[in-house]
PDB file of C-alpha atoms in Angstrom:
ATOM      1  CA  UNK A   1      47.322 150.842 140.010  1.00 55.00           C
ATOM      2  CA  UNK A   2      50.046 148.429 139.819  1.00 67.00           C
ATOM      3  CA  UNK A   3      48.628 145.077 138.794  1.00 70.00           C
ATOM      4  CA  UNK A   4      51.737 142.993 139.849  1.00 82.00           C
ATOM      5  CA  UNK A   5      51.651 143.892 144.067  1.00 94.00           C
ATOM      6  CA  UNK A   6      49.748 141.907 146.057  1.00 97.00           C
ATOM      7  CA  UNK A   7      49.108 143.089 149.174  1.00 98.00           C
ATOM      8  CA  UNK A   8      49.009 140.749 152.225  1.00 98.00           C
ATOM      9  CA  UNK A   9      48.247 141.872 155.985  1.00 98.00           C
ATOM     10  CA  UNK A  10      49.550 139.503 158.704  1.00 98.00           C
ATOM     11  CA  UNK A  11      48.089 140.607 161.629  1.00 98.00           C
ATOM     12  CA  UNK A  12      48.456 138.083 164.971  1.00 98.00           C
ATOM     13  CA  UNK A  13      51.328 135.656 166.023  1.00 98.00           C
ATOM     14  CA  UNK A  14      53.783 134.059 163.888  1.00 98.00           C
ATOM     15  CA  UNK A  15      52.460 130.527 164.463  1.00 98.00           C
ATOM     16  CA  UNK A  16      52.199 127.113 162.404  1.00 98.00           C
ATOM     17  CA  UNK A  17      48.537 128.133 160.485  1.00 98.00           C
ATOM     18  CA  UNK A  18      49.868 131.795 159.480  1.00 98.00           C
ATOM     19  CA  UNK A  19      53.383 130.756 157.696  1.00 98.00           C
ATOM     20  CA  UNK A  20      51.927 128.365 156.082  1.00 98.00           C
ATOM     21  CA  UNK A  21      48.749 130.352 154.603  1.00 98.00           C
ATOM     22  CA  UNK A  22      51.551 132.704 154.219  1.00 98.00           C
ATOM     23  CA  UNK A  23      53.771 130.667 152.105  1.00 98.00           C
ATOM     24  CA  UNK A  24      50.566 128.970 150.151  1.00 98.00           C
ATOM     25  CA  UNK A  25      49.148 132.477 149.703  1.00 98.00           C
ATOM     26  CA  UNK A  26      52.484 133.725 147.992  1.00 98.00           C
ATOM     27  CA  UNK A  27      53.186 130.553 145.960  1.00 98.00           C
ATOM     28  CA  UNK A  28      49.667 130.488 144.305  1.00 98.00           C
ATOM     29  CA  UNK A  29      50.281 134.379 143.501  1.00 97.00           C
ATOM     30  CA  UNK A  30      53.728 133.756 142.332  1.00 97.00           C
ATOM     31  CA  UNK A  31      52.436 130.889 139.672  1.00 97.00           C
ATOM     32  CA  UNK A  32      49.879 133.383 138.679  1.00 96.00           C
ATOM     33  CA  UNK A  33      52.982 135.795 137.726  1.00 95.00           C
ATOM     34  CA  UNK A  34      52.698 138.443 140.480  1.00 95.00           C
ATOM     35  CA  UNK A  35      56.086 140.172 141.304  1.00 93.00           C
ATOM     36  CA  UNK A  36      56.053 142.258 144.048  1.00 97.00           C
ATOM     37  CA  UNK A  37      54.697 141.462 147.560  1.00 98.00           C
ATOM     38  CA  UNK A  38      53.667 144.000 149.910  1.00 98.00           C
ATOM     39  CA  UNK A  39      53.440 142.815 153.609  1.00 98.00           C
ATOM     40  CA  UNK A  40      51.558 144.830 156.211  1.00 98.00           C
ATOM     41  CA  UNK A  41      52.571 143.412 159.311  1.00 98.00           C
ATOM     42  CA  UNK A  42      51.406 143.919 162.895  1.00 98.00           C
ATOM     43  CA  UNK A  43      52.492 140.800 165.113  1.00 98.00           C
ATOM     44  CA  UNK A  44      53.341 139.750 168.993  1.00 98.00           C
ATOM     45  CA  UNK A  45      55.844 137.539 167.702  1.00 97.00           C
ATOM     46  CA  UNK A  46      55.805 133.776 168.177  1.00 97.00           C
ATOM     47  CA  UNK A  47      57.575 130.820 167.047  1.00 96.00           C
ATOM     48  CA  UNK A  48      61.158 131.064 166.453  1.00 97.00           C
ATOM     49  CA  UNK A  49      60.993 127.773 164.306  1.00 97.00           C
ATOM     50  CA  UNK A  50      58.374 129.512 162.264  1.00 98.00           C
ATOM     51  CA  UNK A  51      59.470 133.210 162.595  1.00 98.00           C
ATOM     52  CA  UNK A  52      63.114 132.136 160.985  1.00 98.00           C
ATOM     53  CA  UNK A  53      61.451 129.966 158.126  1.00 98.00           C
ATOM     54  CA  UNK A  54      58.815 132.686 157.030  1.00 98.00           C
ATOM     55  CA  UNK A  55      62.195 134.902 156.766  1.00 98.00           C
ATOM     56  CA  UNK A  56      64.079 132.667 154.745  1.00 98.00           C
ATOM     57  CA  UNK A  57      61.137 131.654 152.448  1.00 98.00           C
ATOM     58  CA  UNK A  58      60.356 135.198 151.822  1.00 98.00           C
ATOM     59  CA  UNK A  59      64.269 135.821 151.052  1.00 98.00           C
ATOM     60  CA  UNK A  60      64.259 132.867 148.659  1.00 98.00           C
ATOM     61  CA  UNK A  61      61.390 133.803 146.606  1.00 98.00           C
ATOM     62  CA  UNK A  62      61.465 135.711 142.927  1.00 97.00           C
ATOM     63  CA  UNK A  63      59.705 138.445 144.185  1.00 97.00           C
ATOM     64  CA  UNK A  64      60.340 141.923 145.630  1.00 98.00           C
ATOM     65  CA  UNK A  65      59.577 141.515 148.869  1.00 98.00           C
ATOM     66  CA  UNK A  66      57.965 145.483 150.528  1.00 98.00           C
ATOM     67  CA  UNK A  67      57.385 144.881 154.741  1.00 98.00           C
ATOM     68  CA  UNK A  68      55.223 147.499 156.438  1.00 98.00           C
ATOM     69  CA  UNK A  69      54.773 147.817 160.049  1.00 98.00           C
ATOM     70  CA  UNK A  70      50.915 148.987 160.483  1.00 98.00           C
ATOM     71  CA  UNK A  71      50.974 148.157 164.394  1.00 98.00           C
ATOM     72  CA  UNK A  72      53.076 146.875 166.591  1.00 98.00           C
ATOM     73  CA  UNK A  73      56.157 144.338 165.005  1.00 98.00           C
ATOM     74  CA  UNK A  74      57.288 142.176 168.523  1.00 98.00           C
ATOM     75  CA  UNK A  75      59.983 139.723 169.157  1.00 97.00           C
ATOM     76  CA  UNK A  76      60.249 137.471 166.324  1.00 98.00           C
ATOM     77  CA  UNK A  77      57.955 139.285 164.229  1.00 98.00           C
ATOM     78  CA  UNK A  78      60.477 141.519 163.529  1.00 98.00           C
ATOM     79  CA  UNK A  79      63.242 138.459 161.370  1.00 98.00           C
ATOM     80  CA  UNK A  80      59.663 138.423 159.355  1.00 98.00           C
ATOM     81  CA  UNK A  81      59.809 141.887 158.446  1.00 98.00           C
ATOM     82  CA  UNK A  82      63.406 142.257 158.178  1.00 98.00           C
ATOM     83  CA  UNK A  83      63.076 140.242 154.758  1.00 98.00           C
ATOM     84  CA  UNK A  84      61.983 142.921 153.160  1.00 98.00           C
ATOM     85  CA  UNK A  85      64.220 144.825 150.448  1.00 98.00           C
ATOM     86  CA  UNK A  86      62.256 147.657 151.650  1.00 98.00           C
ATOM     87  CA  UNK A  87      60.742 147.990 155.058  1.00 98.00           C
ATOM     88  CA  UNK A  88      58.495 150.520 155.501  1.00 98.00           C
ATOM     89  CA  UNK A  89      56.559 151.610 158.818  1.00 98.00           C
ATOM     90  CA  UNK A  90      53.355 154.196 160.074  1.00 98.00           C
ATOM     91  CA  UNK A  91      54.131 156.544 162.059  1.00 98.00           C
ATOM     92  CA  UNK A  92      52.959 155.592 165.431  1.00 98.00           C
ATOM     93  CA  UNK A  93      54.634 152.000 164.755  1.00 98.00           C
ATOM     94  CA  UNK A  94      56.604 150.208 167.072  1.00 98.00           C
ATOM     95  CA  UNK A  95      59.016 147.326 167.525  1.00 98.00           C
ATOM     96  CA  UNK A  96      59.819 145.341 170.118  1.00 98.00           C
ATOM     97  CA  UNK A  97      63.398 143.483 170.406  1.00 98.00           C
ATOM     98  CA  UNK A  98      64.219 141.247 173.668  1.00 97.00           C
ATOM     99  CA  UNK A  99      65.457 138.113 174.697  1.00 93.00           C
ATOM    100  CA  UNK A 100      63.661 133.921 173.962  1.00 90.00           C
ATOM    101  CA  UNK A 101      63.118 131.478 176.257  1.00 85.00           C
ATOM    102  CA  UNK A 102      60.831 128.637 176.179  1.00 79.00           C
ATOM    103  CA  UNK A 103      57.667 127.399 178.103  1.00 81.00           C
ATOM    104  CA  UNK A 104      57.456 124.503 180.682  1.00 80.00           C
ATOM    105  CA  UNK A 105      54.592 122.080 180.921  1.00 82.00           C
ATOM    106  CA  UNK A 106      52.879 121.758 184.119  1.00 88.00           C
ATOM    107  CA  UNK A 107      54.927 118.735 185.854  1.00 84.00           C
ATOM    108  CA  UNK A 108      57.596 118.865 183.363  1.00 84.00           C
ATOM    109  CA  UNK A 109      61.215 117.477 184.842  1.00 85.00           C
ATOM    110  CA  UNK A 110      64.356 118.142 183.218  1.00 84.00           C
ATOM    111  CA  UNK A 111      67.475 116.379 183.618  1.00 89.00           C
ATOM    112  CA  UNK A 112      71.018 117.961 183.290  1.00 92.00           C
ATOM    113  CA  UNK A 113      71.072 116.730 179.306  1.00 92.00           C
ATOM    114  CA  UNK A 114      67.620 117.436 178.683  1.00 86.00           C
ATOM    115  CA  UNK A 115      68.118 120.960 179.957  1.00 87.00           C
ATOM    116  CA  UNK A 116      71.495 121.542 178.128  1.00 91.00           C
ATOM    117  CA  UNK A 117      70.101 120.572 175.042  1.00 92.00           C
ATOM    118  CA  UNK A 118      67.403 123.727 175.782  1.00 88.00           C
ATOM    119  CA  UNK A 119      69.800 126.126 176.727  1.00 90.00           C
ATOM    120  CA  UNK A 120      71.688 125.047 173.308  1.00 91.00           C
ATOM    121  CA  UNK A 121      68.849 125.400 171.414  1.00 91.00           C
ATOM    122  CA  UNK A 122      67.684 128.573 173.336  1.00 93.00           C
ATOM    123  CA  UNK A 123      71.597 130.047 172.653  1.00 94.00           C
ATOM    124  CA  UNK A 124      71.299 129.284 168.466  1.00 95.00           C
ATOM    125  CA  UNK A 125      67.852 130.533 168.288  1.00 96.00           C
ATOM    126  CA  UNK A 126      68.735 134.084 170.051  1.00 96.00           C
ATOM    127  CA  UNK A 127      71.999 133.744 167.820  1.00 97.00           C
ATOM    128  CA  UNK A 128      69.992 133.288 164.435  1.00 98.00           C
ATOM    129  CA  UNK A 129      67.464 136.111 165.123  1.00 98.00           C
ATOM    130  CA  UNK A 130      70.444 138.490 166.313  1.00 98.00           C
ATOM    131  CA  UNK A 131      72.332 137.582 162.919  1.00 98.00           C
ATOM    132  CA  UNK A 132      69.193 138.643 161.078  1.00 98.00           C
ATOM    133  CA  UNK A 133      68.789 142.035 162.609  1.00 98.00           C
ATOM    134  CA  UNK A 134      72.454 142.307 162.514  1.00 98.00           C
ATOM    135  CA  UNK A 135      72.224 141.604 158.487  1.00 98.00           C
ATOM    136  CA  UNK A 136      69.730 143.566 157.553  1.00 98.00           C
ATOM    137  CA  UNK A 137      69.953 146.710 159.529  1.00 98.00           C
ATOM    138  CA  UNK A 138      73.779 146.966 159.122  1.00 97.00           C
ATOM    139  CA  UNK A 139      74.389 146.870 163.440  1.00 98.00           C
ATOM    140  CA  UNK A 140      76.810 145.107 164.821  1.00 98.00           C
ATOM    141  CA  UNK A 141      75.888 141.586 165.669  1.00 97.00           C
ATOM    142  CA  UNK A 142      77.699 142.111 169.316  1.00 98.00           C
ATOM    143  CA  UNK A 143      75.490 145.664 169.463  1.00 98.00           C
ATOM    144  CA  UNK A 144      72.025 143.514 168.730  1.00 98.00           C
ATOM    145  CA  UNK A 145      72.920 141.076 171.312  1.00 97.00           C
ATOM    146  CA  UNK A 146      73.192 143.396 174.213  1.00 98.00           C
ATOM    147  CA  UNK A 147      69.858 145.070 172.468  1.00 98.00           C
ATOM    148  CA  UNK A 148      68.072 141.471 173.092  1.00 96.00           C
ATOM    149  CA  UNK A 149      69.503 141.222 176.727  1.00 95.00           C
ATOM    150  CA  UNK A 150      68.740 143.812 177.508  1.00 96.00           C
ATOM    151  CA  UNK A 151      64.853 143.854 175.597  1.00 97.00           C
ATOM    152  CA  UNK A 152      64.182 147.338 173.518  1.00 98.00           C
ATOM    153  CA  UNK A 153      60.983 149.190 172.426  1.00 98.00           C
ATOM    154  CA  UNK A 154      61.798 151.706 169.065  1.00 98.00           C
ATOM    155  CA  UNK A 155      59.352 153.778 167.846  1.00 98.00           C
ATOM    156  CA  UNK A 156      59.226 154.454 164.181  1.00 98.00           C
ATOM    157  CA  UNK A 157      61.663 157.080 164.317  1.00 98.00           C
ATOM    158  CA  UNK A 158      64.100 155.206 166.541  1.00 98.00           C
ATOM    159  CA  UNK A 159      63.696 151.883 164.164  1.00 98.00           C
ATOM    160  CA  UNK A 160      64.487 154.440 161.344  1.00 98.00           C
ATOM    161  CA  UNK A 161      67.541 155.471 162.763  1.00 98.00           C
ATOM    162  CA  UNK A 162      68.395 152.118 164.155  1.00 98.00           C
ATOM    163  CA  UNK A 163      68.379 150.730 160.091  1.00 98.00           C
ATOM    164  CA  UNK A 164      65.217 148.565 160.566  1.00 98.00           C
ATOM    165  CA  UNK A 165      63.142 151.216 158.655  1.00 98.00           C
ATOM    166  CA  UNK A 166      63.856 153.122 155.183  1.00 98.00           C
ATOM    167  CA  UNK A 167      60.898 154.939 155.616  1.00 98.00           C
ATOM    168  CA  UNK A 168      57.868 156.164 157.658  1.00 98.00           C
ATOM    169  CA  UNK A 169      54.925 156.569 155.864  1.00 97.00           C
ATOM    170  CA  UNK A 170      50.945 156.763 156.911  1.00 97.00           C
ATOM    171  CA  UNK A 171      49.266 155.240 153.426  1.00 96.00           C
ATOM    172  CA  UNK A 172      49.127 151.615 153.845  1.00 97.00           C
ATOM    173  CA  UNK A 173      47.702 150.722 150.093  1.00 95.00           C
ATOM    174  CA  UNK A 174      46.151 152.240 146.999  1.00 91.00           C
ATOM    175  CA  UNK A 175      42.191 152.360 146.793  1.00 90.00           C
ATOM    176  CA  UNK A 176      41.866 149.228 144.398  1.00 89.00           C
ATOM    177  CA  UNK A 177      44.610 147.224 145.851  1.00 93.00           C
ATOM    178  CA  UNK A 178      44.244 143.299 145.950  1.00 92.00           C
ATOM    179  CA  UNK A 179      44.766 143.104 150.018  1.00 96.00           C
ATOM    180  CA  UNK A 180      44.544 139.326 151.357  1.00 97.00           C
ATOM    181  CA  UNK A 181      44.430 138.438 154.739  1.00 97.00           C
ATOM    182  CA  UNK A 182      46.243 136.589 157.151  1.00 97.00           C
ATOM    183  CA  UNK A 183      44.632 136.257 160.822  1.00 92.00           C
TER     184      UNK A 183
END
């Protein structure tokens, strides 16, 4: 067993409480001279804000970053488990890839600048995300667009062949593995 990989499942939205139990957890691991992170992940998606961060934390680290699709990987979820040098997925996984928008309040009013300033920030977040994918899969960013218009479901197979996945795999973990949780 490989004493270095820690394995860490994420499973639920990508939200304030998980990132940051997910950057704590790999920080305290890291000063404790683990190298290699495995993350299982199975996720509706979630914040953008925190979606993009977890991505660019988990880039920035020295580790070897391993994602694994157990479930389902959905909307945002997916930036999260493109930062992995290796991505990895079961064989019944899937991944869903569509389009953001934003909630309104009960009552809320917007005003022509007030709603601009959404649709900006609605335009760079969908731009961000595609730029991602587009990085990390090898697509073309103007192909990943039109795929987040237009909203797509792959299954493992069809995330393999679309470059999110290297491989497609049913064992999740060794026996003795040191698995933490994230829910």
């Amino acid at each position: 067993m490989d004493q270095h990989t820690i394995y860490i499942r994420y499973f639920g939205p990508i939200d304030d409480e998980r990132v940051k139990k997910l950057m704590a957890t790999l920080e305290q691991k890291l000063k404790e001279g683990k190298e290699r992170f495995v993350i299982l992940i199975s996720s509706p998606g979630g914040s953008v804000f925190h979606g993009v961060s977890a991505y660019n934390f988990l880039k920035g680290i020295p580790a070897k970053i391993v994602t694994y699709n157990f479930g389902s990987t959905d909307s945002v979820a997916v930036c999260l488990f493109c930062a992995g040098s290796q991505r990895l997925c079961v064989p019944h996984g899937r991944f869903l890839i569509h389009g953001i928008g934003f909630d309104v309040p009960t009552g809320a009013r917007f005003d022509e600048k007030s709603l601009g300033e959404r649709m900006t920030n609605l335009k760079n977040e969908r731009e961000t995300i595609c730029r991602i994918i587009a990085d990390n899969t090898g697509k073309k960013l103007e192909d990943v667009e039109q795929d987040m218009f237009t909203g797509i479901t792959l299954t493992a197979d069809q995330a393999k062949n679309y470059g999110l996945v290297h491989e497609i795999k049913s064992e999740l973990f060794e026996k003795q593995a040191e698995v933490i949780s994230i829910t």
